[in-house]
């Protein structure tokens, strides 16, 4: 999970910077799109980091990894 965090953060920060530039330089509809894009990326980043980490922790703690059935093995 820690290796993926850098990639997730990097990609989302670049989109947020682009949304900020569009907000500053764009006209009415473009500003609306940029704000929607920025909010969507922030919410997506929050869920990608917190919810995914929580669900992976939950799966690991429930010992699903001890049963080969869940991985398609007999």
Tab-separated table of N, CA and C in Angstrom:
chain	number	residue	atom	x	y	z
A	1	UNK	N	0.819	-1.200	0.000
A	1	UNK	CA	0.000	0.000	0.000
A	1	UNK	C	0.858	1.257	0.000
A	2	UNK	N	1.957	1.231	0.703
A	2	UNK	CA	2.801	2.426	0.793
A	2	UNK	C	3.434	2.782	-0.554
A	3	UNK	N	3.710	1.781	-1.393
A	3	UNK	CA	4.281	2.072	-2.714
A	3	UNK	C	3.247	2.702	-3.635
A	4	UNK	N	1.999	2.325	-3.483
A	4	UNK	CA	0.947	2.874	-4.338
A	4	UNK	C	0.560	4.288	-3.925
A	5	UNK	N	0.795	4.634	-2.672
A	5	UNK	CA	0.394	5.949	-2.171
A	5	UNK	C	1.091	7.076	-2.926
A	6	UNK	N	2.355	6.914	-3.241
A	6	UNK	CA	3.084	7.950	-3.977
A	6	UNK	C	2.501	8.149	-5.370
A	7	UNK	N	2.142	7.090	-6.038
A	7	UNK	CA	1.563	7.188	-7.377
A	7	UNK	C	0.187	7.831	-7.338
A	8	UNK	N	-0.632	7.424	-6.384
A	8	UNK	CA	-1.973	7.997	-6.240
A	8	UNK	C	-1.879	9.488	-5.963
A	9	UNK	N	-1.005	9.861	-5.043
A	9	UNK	CA	-0.855	11.270	-4.682
A	9	UNK	C	-0.322	12.081	-5.853
A	10	UNK	N	0.672	11.580	-6.545
A	10	UNK	CA	1.275	12.293	-7.662
A	10	UNK	C	0.265	12.558	-8.772
A	11	UNK	N	-0.483	11.548	-9.140
A	11	UNK	CA	-1.471	11.704	-10.211
A	11	UNK	C	-2.560	12.692	-9.819
A	12	UNK	N	-3.040	12.595	-8.596
A	12	UNK	CA	-4.126	13.469	-8.175
A	12	UNK	C	-3.666	14.908	-7.966
A	13	UNK	N	-2.455	15.107	-7.485
A	13	UNK	CA	-1.948	16.471	-7.316
A	13	UNK	C	-1.786	17.153	-8.669
A	14	UNK	N	-1.335	16.432	-9.681
A	14	UNK	CA	-1.195	17.044	-11.006
A	14	UNK	C	-2.556	17.446	-11.575
A	15	UNK	N	-3.586	16.651	-11.328
A	15	UNK	CA	-4.930	17.009	-11.797
A	15	UNK	C	-5.458	18.206	-11.013
A	16	UNK	N	-5.189	18.274	-9.712
A	16	UNK	CA	-5.641	19.406	-8.903
A	16	UNK	C	-4.948	20.692	-9.356
A	17	UNK	N	-3.664	20.615	-9.684
A	17	UNK	CA	-2.953	21.794	-10.198
A	17	UNK	C	-3.565	22.243	-11.520
A	18	UNK	N	-3.867	21.299	-12.396
A	18	UNK	CA	-4.503	21.634	-13.671
A	18	UNK	C	-5.871	22.265	-13.454
A	19	UNK	N	-6.641	21.736	-12.505
A	19	UNK	CA	-7.949	22.316	-12.200
A	19	UNK	C	-7.795	23.734	-11.664
A	20	UNK	N	-6.767	23.973	-10.869
A	20	UNK	CA	-6.512	25.327	-10.367
A	20	UNK	C	-6.174	26.293	-11.485
A	21	UNK	N	-5.363	25.857	-12.435
A	21	UNK	CA	-5.016	26.702	-13.579
A	21	UNK	C	-6.258	26.992	-14.418
A	22	UNK	N	-7.089	25.980	-14.632
A	22	UNK	CA	-8.327	26.197	-15.390
A	22	UNK	C	-9.263	27.152	-14.665
A	23	UNK	N	-9.291	27.077	-13.341
A	23	UNK	CA	-10.145	27.985	-12.569
A	23	UNK	C	-9.671	29.424	-12.714
A	24	UNK	N	-8.370	29.621	-12.693
A	24	UNK	CA	-7.821	30.974	-12.782
A	24	UNK	C	-7.956	31.542	-14.192
A	25	UNK	N	-7.670	30.746	-15.203
A	25	UNK	CA	-7.604	31.254	-16.572
A	25	UNK	C	-8.877	31.054	-17.388
A	26	UNK	N	-9.778	30.209	-16.929
A	26	UNK	CA	-10.937	29.858	-17.743
A	26	UNK	C	-12.090	30.836	-17.633
A	27	UNK	N	-13.044	30.693	-18.562
A	27	UNK	CA	-14.271	31.480	-18.518
A	27	UNK	C	-15.304	30.735	-17.678
A	28	UNK	N	-16.548	31.185	-17.681
A	28	UNK	CA	-17.599	30.640	-16.829
A	28	UNK	C	-17.762	29.130	-16.833
A	29	UNK	N	-18.105	28.529	-17.972
A	29	UNK	CA	-18.294	27.078	-17.986
A	29	UNK	C	-17.015	26.295	-17.671
A	30	UNK	N	-15.872	26.821	-18.091
A	30	UNK	CA	-14.607	26.145	-17.823
A	30	UNK	C	-14.293	26.188	-16.332
A	31	UNK	N	-14.601	27.319	-15.679
A	31	UNK	CA	-14.393	27.417	-14.231
A	31	UNK	C	-15.278	26.427	-13.490
A	32	UNK	N	-16.516	26.286	-13.938
A	32	UNK	CA	-17.414	25.313	-13.318
A	32	UNK	C	-16.898	23.899	-13.464
A	33	UNK	N	-16.403	23.578	-14.655
A	33	UNK	CA	-15.812	22.260	-14.874
A	33	UNK	C	-14.592	22.055	-13.992
A	34	UNK	N	-13.751	23.076	-13.880
A	34	UNK	CA	-12.529	22.963	-13.083
A	34	UNK	C	-12.847	22.748	-11.610
A	35	UNK	N	-13.853	23.436	-11.107
A	35	UNK	CA	-14.243	23.260	-9.705
A	35	UNK	C	-14.797	21.857	-9.487
A	36	UNK	N	-15.645	21.411	-10.397
A	36	UNK	CA	-16.179	20.045	-10.289
A	36	UNK	C	-15.063	19.009	-10.370
A	37	UNK	N	-14.122	19.223	-11.262
A	37	UNK	CA	-12.985	18.317	-11.397
A	37	UNK	C	-12.159	18.287	-10.117
A	38	UNK	N	-11.884	19.450	-9.556
A	38	UNK	CA	-11.092	19.519	-8.330
A	38	UNK	C	-11.767	18.835	-7.160
A	39	UNK	N	-13.061	19.094	-6.984
A	39	UNK	CA	-13.800	18.456	-5.892
A	39	UNK	C	-13.849	16.948	-6.102
A	40	UNK	N	-14.094	16.525	-7.329
A	40	UNK	CA	-14.149	15.096	-7.617
A	40	UNK	C	-12.829	14.394	-7.352
A	41	UNK	N	-11.736	15.035	-7.697
A	41	UNK	CA	-10.419	14.430	-7.477
A	41	UNK	C	-10.096	14.360	-5.990
A	42	UNK	N	-10.444	15.396	-5.244
A	42	UNK	CA	-10.190	15.380	-3.797
A	42	UNK	C	-10.988	14.264	-3.130
A	43	UNK	N	-12.262	14.134	-3.491
A	43	UNK	CA	-13.092	13.066	-2.913
A	43	UNK	C	-12.574	11.699	-3.342
A	44	UNK	N	-12.194	11.572	-4.603
A	44	UNK	CA	-11.658	10.308	-5.098
A	44	UNK	C	-10.355	9.944	-4.394
A	45	UNK	N	-9.510	10.929	-4.176
A	45	UNK	CA	-8.245	10.683	-3.489
A	45	UNK	C	-8.485	10.256	-2.045
A	46	UNK	N	-9.432	10.903	-1.389
A	46	UNK	CA	-9.761	10.534	-0.010
A	46	UNK	C	-10.240	9.092	0.061
A	47	UNK	N	-11.151	8.728	-0.837
A	47	UNK	CA	-11.672	7.361	-0.791
A	47	UNK	C	-10.612	6.344	-1.211
A	48	UNK	N	-9.773	6.690	-2.171
A	48	UNK	CA	-8.727	5.759	-2.599
A	48	UNK	C	-7.754	5.470	-1.470
A	49	UNK	N	-7.461	6.474	-0.675
A	49	UNK	CA	-6.489	6.288	0.402
A	49	UNK	C	-7.129	5.655	1.628
A	50	UNK	N	-8.230	6.211	2.096
A	50	UNK	CA	-8.782	5.751	3.376
A	50	UNK	C	-9.640	4.502	3.241
A	51	UNK	N	-10.580	4.513	2.327
A	51	UNK	CA	-11.508	3.384	2.214
A	51	UNK	C	-10.786	2.134	1.713
A	52	UNK	N	-9.934	2.273	0.717
A	52	UNK	CA	-9.197	1.114	0.212
A	52	UNK	C	-8.282	0.536	1.282
A	53	UNK	N	-7.621	1.399	2.016
A	53	UNK	CA	-6.740	0.930	3.087
A	53	UNK	C	-7.547	0.203	4.158
A	54	UNK	N	-8.700	0.747	4.508
A	54	UNK	CA	-9.565	0.108	5.509
A	54	UNK	C	-10.045	-1.262	5.028
A	55	UNK	N	-10.487	-1.345	3.772
A	55	UNK	CA	-10.990	-2.619	3.257
A	55	UNK	C	-9.884	-3.672	3.143
A	56	UNK	N	-8.705	-3.258	2.724
A	56	UNK	CA	-7.594	-4.207	2.660
A	56	UNK	C	-7.210	-4.696	4.050
A	57	UNK	N	-7.190	-3.797	5.022
A	57	UNK	CA	-6.900	-4.185	6.404
A	57	UNK	C	-7.957	-5.152	6.913
A	58	UNK	N	-9.212	-4.894	6.577
A	58	UNK	CA	-10.306	-5.757	7.009
A	58	UNK	C	-10.157	-7.159	6.420
A	59	UNK	N	-9.816	-7.253	5.141
A	59	UNK	CA	-9.622	-8.555	4.510
A	59	UNK	C	-8.448	-9.314	5.116
A	60	UNK	N	-7.385	-8.613	5.391
A	60	UNK	CA	-6.217	-9.269	5.979
A	60	UNK	C	-6.526	-9.751	7.389
A	61	UNK	N	-7.229	-8.941	8.170
A	61	UNK	CA	-7.556	-9.319	9.547
A	61	UNK	C	-8.566	-10.453	9.626
A	62	UNK	N	-9.367	-10.653	8.584
A	62	UNK	CA	-10.375	-11.721	8.592
A	62	UNK	C	-9.803	-13.063	8.138
A	63	UNK	N	-8.521	-13.135	7.888
A	63	UNK	CA	-7.829	-14.367	7.499
A	63	UNK	C	-8.336	-14.964	6.183
A	64	UNK	N	-8.765	-14.132	5.263
A	64	UNK	CA	-9.138	-14.623	3.939
A	64	UNK	C	-7.916	-15.159	3.203
A	65	UNK	N	-6.749	-14.638	3.539
A	65	UNK	CA	-5.538	-15.059	2.837
A	65	UNK	C	-5.114	-16.471	3.207
A	66	UNK	N	-5.680	-17.047	4.254
A	66	UNK	CA	-5.334	-18.413	4.654
A	66	UNK	C	-6.097	-19.470	3.869
A	67	UNK	N	-7.097	-19.070	3.097
A	67	UNK	CA	-7.929	-20.010	2.362
A	67	UNK	C	-7.656	-19.878	0.865
A	68	UNK	N	-7.045	-20.876	0.247
A	68	UNK	CA	-6.722	-20.806	-1.188
A	68	UNK	C	-7.955	-20.685	-2.081
A	69	UNK	N	-9.132	-21.055	-1.557
A	69	UNK	CA	-10.366	-20.972	-2.332
A	69	UNK	C	-10.598	-19.555	-2.857
A	70	UNK	N	-10.305	-18.540	-2.070
A	70	UNK	CA	-10.551	-17.151	-2.455
A	70	UNK	C	-9.634	-16.684	-3.575
A	71	UNK	N	-8.574	-17.450	-3.835
A	71	UNK	CA	-7.645	-17.101	-4.902
A	71	UNK	C	-7.792	-17.998	-6.122
A	72	UNK	N	-8.845	-18.806	-6.148
A	72	UNK	CA	-9.129	-19.657	-7.289
A	72	UNK	C	-8.438	-21.007	-7.260
A	73	UNK	N	-7.846	-21.361	-6.133
A	73	UNK	CA	-7.174	-22.662	-6.017
A	73	UNK	C	-8.093	-23.654	-5.322
A	74	UNK	N	-7.827	-24.931	-5.533
A	74	UNK	CA	-8.643	-25.967	-4.895
A	74	UNK	C	-8.063	-26.406	-3.593
